[in-house]
XYZ file of C-alpha atoms in Angstrom:
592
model
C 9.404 -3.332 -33.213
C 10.758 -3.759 -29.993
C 11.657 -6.417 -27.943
C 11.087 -6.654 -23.861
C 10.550 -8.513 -20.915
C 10.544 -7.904 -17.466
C 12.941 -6.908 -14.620
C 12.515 -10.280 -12.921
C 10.226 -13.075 -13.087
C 6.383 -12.971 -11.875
C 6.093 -12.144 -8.697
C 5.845 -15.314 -6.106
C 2.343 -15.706 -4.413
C 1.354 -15.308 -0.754
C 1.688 -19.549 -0.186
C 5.304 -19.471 -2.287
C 6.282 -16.573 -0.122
C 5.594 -18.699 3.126
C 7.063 -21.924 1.952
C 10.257 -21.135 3.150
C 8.744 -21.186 7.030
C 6.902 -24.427 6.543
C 9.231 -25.555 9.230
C 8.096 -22.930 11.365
C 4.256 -23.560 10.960
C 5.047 -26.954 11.458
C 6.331 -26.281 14.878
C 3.781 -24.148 15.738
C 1.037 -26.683 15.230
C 3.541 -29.751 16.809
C 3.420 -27.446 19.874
C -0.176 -26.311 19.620
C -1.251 -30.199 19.582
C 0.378 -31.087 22.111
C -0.966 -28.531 24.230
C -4.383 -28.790 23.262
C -4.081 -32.123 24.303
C -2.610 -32.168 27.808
C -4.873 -29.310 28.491
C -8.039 -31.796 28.577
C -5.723 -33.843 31.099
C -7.603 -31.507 33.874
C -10.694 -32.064 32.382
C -10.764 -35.240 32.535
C -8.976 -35.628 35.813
C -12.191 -33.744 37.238
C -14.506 -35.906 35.420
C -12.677 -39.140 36.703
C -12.674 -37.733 40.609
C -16.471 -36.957 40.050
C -16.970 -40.795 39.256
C -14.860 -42.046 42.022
C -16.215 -39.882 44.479
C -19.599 -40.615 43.738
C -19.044 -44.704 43.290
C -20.405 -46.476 46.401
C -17.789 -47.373 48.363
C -14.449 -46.025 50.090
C -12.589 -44.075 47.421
C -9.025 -44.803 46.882
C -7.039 -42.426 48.152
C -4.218 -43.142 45.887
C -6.087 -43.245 42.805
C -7.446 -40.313 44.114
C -4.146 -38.779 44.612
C -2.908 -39.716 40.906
C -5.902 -38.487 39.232
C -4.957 -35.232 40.701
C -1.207 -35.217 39.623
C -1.991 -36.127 36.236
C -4.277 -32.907 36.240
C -2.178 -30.787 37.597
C 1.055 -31.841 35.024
C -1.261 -31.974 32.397
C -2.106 -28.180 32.972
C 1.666 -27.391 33.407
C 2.270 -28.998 29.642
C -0.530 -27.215 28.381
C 0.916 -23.740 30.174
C 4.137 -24.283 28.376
C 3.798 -26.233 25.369
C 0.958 -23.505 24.263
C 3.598 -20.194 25.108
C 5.913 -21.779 23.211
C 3.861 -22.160 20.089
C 2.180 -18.489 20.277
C 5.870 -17.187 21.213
C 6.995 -19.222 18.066
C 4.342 -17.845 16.235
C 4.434 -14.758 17.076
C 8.654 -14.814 16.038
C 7.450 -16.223 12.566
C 4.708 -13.470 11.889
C 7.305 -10.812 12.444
C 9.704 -12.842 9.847
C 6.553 -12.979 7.704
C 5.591 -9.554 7.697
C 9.105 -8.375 7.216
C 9.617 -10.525 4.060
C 5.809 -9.329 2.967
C 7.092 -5.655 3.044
C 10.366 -6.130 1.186
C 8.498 -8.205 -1.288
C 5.996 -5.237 -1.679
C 9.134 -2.211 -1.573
C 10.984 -4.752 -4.591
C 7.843 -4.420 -7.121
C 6.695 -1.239 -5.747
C 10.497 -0.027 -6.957
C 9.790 -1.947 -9.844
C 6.344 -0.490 -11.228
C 6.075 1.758 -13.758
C 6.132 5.238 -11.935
C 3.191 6.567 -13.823
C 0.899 3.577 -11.924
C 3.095 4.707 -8.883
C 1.822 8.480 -9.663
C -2.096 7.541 -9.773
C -2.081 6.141 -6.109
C -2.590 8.247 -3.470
C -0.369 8.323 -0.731
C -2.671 6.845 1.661
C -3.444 4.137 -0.035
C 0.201 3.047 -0.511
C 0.844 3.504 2.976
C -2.259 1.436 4.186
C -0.862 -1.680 1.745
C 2.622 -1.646 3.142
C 1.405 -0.968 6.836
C -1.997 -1.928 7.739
C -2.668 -4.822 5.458
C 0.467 -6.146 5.687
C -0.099 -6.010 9.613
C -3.812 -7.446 9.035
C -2.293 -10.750 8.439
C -0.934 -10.779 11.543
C -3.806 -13.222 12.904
C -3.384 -16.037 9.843
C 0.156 -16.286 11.145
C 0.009 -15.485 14.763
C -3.201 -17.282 15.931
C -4.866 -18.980 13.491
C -2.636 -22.171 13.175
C -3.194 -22.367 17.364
C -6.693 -21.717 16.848
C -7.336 -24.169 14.170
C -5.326 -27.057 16.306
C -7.668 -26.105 19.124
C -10.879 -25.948 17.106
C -10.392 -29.567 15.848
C -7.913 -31.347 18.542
C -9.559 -31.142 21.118
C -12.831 -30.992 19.806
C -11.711 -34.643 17.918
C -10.317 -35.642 21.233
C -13.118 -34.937 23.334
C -15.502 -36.523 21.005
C -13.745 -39.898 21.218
C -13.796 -39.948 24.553
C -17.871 -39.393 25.101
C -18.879 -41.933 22.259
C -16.813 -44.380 24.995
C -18.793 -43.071 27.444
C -22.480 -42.391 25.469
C -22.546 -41.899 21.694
C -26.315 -40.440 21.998
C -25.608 -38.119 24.484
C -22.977 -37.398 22.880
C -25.347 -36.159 19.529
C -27.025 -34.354 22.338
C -23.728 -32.418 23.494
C -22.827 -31.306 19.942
C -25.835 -29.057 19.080
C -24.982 -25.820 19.860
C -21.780 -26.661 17.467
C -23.574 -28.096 14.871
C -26.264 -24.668 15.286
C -23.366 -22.334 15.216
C -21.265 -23.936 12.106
C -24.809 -23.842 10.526
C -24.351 -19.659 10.704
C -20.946 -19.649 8.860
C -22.115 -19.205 5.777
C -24.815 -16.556 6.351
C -21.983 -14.458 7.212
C -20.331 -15.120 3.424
C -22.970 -13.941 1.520
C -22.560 -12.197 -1.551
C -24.401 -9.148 0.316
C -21.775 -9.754 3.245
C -19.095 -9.869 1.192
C -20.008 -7.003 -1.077
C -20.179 -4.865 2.467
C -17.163 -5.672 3.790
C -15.398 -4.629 0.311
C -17.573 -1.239 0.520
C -16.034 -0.920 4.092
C -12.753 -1.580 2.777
C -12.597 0.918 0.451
C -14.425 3.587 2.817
C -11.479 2.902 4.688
C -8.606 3.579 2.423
C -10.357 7.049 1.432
C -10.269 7.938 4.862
C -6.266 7.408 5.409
C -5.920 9.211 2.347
C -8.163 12.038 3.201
C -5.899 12.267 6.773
C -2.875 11.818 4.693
C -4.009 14.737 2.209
C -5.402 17.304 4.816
C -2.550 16.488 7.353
C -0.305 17.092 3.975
C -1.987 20.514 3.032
C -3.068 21.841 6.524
C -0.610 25.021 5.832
C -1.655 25.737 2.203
C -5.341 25.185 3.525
C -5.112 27.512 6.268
C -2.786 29.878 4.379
C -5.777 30.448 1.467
C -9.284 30.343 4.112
C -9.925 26.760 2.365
C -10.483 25.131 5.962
C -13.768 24.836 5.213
C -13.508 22.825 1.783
C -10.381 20.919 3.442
C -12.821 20.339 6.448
C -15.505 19.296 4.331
C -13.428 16.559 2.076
C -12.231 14.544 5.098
C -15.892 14.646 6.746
C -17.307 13.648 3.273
C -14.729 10.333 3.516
C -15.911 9.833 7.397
C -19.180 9.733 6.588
C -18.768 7.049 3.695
C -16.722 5.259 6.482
C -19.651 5.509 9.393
C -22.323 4.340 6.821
C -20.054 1.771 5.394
C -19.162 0.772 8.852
C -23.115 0.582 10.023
C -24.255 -1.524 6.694
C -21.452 -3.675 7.412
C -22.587 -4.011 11.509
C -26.149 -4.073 10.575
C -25.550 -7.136 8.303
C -23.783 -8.795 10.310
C -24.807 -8.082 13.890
C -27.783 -10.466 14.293
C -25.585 -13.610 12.714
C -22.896 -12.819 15.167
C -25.249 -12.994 17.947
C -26.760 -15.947 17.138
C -23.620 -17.665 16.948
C -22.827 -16.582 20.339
C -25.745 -17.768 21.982
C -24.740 -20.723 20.707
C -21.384 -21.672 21.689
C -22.099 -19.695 25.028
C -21.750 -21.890 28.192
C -25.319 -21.126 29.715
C -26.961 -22.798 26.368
C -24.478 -25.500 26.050
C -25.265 -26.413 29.767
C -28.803 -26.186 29.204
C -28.733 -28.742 25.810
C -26.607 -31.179 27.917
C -28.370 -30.799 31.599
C -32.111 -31.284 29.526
C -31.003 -33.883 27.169
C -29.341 -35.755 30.019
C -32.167 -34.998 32.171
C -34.281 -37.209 29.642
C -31.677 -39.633 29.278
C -31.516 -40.647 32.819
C -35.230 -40.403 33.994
C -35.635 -42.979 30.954
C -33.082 -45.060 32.526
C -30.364 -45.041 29.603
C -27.806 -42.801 31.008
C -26.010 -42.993 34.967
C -26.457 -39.714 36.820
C -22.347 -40.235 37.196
C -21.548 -40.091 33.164
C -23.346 -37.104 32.883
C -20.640 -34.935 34.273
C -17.550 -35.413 31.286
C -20.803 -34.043 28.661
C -21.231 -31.040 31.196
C -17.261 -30.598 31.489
C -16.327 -31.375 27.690
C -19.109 -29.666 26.576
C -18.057 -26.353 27.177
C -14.619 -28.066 25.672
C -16.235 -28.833 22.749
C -17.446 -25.277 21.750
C -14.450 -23.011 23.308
C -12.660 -23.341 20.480
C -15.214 -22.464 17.910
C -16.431 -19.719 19.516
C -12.816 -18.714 19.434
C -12.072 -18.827 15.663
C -15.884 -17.039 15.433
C -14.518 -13.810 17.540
C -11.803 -14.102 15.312
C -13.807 -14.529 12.020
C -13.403 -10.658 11.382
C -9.728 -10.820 11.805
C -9.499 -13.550 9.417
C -11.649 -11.786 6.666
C -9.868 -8.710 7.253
C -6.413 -10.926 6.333
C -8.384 -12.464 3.220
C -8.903 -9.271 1.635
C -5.723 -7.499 3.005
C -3.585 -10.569 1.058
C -6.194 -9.949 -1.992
C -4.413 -6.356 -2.063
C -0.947 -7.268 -1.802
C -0.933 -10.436 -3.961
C -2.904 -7.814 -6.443
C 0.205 -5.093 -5.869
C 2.498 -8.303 -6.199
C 1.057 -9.255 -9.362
C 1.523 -5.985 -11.200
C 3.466 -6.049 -14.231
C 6.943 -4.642 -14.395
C 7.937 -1.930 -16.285
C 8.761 -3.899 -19.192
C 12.723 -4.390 -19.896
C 14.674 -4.662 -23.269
C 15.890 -8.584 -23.905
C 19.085 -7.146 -25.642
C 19.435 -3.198 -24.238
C 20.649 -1.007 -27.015
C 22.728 2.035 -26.082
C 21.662 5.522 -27.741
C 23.960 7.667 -29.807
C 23.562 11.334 -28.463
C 20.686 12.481 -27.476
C 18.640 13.986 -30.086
C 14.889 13.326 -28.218
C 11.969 12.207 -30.696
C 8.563 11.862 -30.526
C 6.855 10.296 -33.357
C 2.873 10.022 -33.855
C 2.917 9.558 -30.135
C -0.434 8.793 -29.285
C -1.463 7.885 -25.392
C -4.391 7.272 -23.113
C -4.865 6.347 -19.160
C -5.621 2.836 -18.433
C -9.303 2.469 -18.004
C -10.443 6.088 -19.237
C -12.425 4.347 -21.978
C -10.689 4.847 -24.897
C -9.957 8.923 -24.466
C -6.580 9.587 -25.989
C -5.181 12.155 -23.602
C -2.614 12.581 -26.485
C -2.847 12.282 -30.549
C -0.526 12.195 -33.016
C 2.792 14.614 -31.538
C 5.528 14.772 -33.720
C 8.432 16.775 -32.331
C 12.040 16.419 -32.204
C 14.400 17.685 -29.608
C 17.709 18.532 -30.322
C 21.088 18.553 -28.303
C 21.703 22.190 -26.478
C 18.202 23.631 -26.736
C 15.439 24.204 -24.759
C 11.874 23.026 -25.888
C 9.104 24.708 -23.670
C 5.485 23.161 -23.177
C 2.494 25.729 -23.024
C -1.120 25.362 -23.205
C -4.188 25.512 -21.190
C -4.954 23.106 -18.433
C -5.698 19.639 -19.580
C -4.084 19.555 -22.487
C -2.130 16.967 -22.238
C 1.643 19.066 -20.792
C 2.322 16.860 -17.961
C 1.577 13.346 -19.826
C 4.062 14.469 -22.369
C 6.638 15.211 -20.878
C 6.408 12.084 -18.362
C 6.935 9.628 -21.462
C 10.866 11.024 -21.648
C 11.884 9.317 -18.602
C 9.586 6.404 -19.489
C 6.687 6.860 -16.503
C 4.743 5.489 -19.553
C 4.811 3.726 -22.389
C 2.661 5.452 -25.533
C -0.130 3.699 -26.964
C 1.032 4.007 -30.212
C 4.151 5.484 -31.732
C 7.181 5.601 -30.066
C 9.536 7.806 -28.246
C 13.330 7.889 -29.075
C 16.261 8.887 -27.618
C 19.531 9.191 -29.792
C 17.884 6.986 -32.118
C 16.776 4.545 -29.852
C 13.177 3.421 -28.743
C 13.147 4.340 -25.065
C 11.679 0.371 -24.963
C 14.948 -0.562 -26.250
C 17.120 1.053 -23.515
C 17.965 -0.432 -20.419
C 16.464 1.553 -17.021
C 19.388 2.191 -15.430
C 20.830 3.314 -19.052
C 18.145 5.420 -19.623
C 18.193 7.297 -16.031
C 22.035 8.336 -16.529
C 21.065 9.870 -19.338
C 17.271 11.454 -18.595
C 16.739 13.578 -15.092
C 13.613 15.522 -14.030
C 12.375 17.894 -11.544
C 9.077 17.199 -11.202
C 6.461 20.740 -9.434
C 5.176 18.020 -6.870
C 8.872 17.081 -5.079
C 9.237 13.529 -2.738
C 12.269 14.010 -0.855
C 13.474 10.648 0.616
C 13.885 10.799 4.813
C 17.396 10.858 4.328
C 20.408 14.086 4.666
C 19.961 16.665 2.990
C 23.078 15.558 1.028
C 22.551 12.158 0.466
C 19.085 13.575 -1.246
C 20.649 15.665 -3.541
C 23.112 12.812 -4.228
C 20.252 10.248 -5.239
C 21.477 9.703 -8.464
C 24.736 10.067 -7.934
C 25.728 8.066 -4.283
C 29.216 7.939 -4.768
C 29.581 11.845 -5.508
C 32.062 13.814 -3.028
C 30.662 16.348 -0.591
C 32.228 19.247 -2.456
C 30.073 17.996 -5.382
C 27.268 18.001 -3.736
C 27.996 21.281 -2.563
C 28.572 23.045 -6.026
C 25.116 21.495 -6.872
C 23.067 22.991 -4.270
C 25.128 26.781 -4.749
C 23.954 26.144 -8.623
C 20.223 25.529 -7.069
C 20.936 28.141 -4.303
C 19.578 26.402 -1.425
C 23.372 26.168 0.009
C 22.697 29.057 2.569
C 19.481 27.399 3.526
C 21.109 24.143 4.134
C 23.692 25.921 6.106
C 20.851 26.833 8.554
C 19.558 23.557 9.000
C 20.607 22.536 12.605
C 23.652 19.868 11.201
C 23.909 21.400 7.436
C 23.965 18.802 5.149
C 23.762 15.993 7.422
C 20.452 16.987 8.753
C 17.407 14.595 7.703
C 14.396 15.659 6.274
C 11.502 15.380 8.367
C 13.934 14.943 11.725
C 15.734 18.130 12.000
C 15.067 19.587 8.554
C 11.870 21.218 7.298
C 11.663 22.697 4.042
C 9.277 25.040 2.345
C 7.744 23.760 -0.698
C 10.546 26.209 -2.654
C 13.336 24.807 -0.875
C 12.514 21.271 -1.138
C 12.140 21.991 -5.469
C 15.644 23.455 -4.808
C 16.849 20.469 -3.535
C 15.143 18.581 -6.215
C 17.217 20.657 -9.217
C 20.339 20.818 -7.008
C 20.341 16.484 -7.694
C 19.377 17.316 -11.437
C 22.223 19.621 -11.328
C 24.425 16.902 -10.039
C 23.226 14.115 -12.200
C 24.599 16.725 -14.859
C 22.520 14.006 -17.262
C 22.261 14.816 -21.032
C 18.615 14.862 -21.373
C 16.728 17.077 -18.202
C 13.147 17.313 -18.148
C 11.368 20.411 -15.684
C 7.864 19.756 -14.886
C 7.343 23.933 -13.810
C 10.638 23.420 -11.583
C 10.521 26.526 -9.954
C 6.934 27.289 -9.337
C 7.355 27.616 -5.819
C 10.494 29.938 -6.145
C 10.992 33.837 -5.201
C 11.731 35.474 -8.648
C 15.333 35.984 -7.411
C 15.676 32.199 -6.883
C 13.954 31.293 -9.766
C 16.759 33.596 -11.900
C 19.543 31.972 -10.092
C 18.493 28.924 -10.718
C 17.919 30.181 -14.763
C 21.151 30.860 -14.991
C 23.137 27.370 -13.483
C 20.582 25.900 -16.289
C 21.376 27.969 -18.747
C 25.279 27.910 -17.999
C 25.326 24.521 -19.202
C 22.124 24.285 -22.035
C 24.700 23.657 -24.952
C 25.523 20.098 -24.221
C 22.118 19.186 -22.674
C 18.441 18.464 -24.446
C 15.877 20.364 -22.333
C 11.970 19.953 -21.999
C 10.148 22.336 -20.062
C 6.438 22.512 -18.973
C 6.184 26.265 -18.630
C 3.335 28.518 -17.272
C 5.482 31.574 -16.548
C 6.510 33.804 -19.599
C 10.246 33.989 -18.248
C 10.510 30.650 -18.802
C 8.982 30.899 -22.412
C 11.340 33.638 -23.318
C 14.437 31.096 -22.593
C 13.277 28.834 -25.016
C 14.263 27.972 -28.560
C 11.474 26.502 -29.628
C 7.808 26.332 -28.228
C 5.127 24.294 -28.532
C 1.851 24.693 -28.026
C -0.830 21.463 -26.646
C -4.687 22.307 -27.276
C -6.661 18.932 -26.510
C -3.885 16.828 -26.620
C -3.250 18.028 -29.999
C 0.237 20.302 -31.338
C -1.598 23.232 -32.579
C 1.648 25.452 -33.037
C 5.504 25.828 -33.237
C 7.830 28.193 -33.426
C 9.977 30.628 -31.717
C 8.368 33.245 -28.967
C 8.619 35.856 -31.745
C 7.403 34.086 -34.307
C 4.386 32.702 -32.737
C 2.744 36.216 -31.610
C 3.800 37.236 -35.080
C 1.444 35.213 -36.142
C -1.669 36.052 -33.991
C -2.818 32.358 -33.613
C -3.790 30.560 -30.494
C -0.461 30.995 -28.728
C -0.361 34.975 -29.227
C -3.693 34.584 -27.347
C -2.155 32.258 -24.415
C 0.379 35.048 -23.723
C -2.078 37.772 -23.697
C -3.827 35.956 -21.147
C -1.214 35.297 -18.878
C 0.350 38.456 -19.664
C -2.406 40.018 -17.990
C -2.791 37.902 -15.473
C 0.661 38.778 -14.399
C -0.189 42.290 -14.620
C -3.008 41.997 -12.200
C -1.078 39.752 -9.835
C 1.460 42.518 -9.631
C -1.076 45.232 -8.889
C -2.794 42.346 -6.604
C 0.914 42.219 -4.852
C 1.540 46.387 -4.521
């Protein structure tokens, strides 16, 4: 029974993360009131000249003449007490964002890889990028916009109760009609479209992602069309996502707009106080702060209602990343045991995908792996190759049995423990945007550059590398592209240099010339005797290296043996290597 944890504590939520810049939102909002404030000083400046210039009487020129200054500085405050708080805002969102992102990269780097392996690219990149971006307006704006929508509001209502509390009533329903709106536009309908968009939308970055990805493979086999046809597939979701989404809420967002628009606030206050003062009750002189303040009154709602999208958007784009934040660690030994050796074995391993409803993509493998020989993989598509040999460097855990390494449950070593002594070369290669040498030296940083160098020989990609435009310091995806050969090259030439006792080849040179792919054969085999091997293998050279090989059939070992011994025997693997034995025949004839 083993005994773990996690690599560090549960991951802090979005309103932890921002308590450290309290201080900062509480500038913001200092600096937003006060601004919201002094910019009703010209409002009401107006409204006060309106009453002295219409008072019987001479008007007072000096009164007159303060009224005006106190307009004119209030504006000035408002000018520069609101820049500062957007400018401050603005500084905060980019500190916000920034510690969003390395809060994401941490647990990202912290996930099991497996739950890594079953995102697509796309979608990744959309979480780190876009949604972390989408919360740009909760920061940014919405603290200013919710100091506006009730300041001045607040303010400006206290002032025309002084003045007439009815009229007043009278003033505030086009606000009152459009808050009444809000929640049409949260329905569970609404909300149920906006996910649906959502996720319309993160097929579509993948899709680009993919076909931008593939566009040479695509073009090299005449697949254009099927390429073509995926991405227009994921557009179409996204236009019919996008119109359900419009459609729903097109005729709320209207109304709300023809509400808080200054045409129908003007014609609420000039009819109500139209009935107010033919009945006597109201001064034609007060009934200019409701026309001015008015407009005040609904500026800032109609504001935060342009910006109701934005804020949704930020909703569900912090649903995403305190979902990614909230992921479970790949669970961590309380007391790490070293291994002794590293005999590899598998015992009634059984393991299924979260949420594929109970399907055991493996059952019952027993195997064992010993020091200085090579264990090759074969068996038909789906059966289970790939899953099995990802549980040696611990991209899952099994369901049920365990996996050991020198006597040791892999859930009893330590990570960094159990990558010194497991590498793999994977058939689908992520090369960091780094040089060429510090790639190759991943798992290795402090190695020399002759090191490095000896690796890459042993992989022979030196010559290539010697090429590139600056040799080893060139960067991939700046001044070094690489074939899909090359960059698997690169990928051995670090497993070479990790020189770790337990290496695990996922069809590591599938994208190799045969001459490569012998070269390459031979730095493996030079140094097989002190290293545990485990090799997925769909070519019969690599089968023919092997000392022992196993054959999957549904998840299932069917057989064992030796090459020679298994076609001895005439079973299921005797027919696998008739199969592809022909199938190399006709590829040859295919090639001459």
């Amino acid at each position: 029974m083993t005994s773990t944890g996690t690599t560090a504590p549960p991951p802090p939520g979005v309103a932890r993360l921002l308590r450290p810049y309290a201080g900062g939102f509480a500038v913001v909002v200092i600096l937003q009131v006060i601004g919201a404030v002094a910019g009703l000083a010209p409002l009401l400046a107006v409204v006060e000249l309106g009453r002295t210039l219409l008072a019987p009487g001479q008007a007072d020129d000096g009164h007159v003449r303060n009224v005006v200054i106190a307009g004119a500085a209030g504006l000035l405050v408002r000018l520069l007490f609101t820049a500062a708080s957007s400018g401050t805002g603005h500084l905060l969102d980019t500190r916000v964002q920034l510690a969003l992102r390395r809060q994401l990269a941490a647990r990202l780097g912290r996930v099991p890889i497996g739950w890594l392996a079953r995102r697509r690219d796309g979608e990744l990149a959309k979480l780190v990028g876009e949604d972390v971006s989408a919360v740009h307006p909760v920061i940014a704006h919405t603290p200013g916009d919710l100091v506006s929508a009730f300041v001045v509001p607040l303010v400006s209502l206290g002032y025309l109760l002084t003045v007439d509390w009815r009229m007043t009533l009278i003033t505030l329903i086009p606000v009152l009609l459009a808050i009444a709106m809000v929640p049409l536009m949260m329905t569970p309908t609404r909300l149920r479209e906006q996910k649906e968009f959502d996720a319309a939308m993160g097929r579509i970055s993948a899709s680009v992602v993919e076909f931008v990805q593939g566009i040479a493979v695509v073009k090299a086999f005449g697949g254009s069309e099927r390429a073509h046809g995926r991405f227009r597939t994921a557009v179409d979701d996204f236009t019919r996502s996008f119109y359900r989404m419009v459609r729903g809420l097109s005729g709320v967002a209207a109304g709300m707009q023809v509400a808080l628009s200054p045409p129908f606030v003007l014609l609420a206050v000039l009819v109500g106080g139209a009935y107010r003062i033919t009945g006597g009750w109201l001064a034609p002189a007060d009934l200019l702060p409701f026309l001015l303040l008015g407009l005040g009154l609904t500026a800032p709602v109609a504001a935060l209602g342009h910006g109701f999208d934005d804020l949704q958007a930020a909703r569900r784009a912090v649903g995403r990343i305190r979902d990614v934040l909230a992921e479970p660690s790949l669970p961590e030994p309380v007391r790490p045991v070293a291994p002794e050796g590293h005999r590899v074995e598998l015992r009634d391993v059984r393991f299924g995908y979260e949420g594929a409803a109970g399907r055991e993509v493996l059952r019952g493998i027993d195997l064992m792996l010993e020091p200085g020989t090579i264990t090759a993989v074969v068996g038909p598509s789906g059966s289970g190759k790939s899953t099995l040999v990802q549980l040696l460097p611990r991209f899952y855990d099994p369901t049920h049995g365990s996996v050991l390494l020198g006597g040791v449950d892999l859930r009893d070593v330590g990570s960094q423990e159990l990558y010194r002594r497991v590498s793999f070369v994977f058939q689908d290669v992520r090369l960091l945007r780094a040089s060429v040498a510090d790639n190759i030296a991943l798992a290795v940083p402090h190695a020399d550059r002759d090191a490095v160098v000896r690796a890459a020989r042993r992989a022979s990609i030196h010559d290539r590398i010697l090429e590139l435009p600056r040799g080893y310091d060139s960067v991939i995806g700046e001044d070094a592209r690489l074939s899909g050969g090359e960059a698997q090259r690169v990928s051995i030439a670090r497993a070479l240099l990790a020189d770790a006792p337990v290496l695990v080849l996922d069809e590591a040179t599938a994208f190799a010339d045969p001459q490569t792919e012998q070269a390459v054969r031979e730095a493996l085999a030079q140094t097989r005797e002190k290293r545990t091997t485990l090799v997925i293998a769909h070519r019969l050279e690599t089968i023919a290296d092997a000392d022992t090989v196993v054959m999957l059939r549904d998840g299932e070992i069917v057989e064992r043996g030796t090459t020679a011994e298994l076609l001895a025997r005439g079973g299921a693997f005797a027919e696998f290597w008739k199969i592809h034995a022909g199938a190399g025949v006709m590829e040859g004839e295919e090639a001459r």
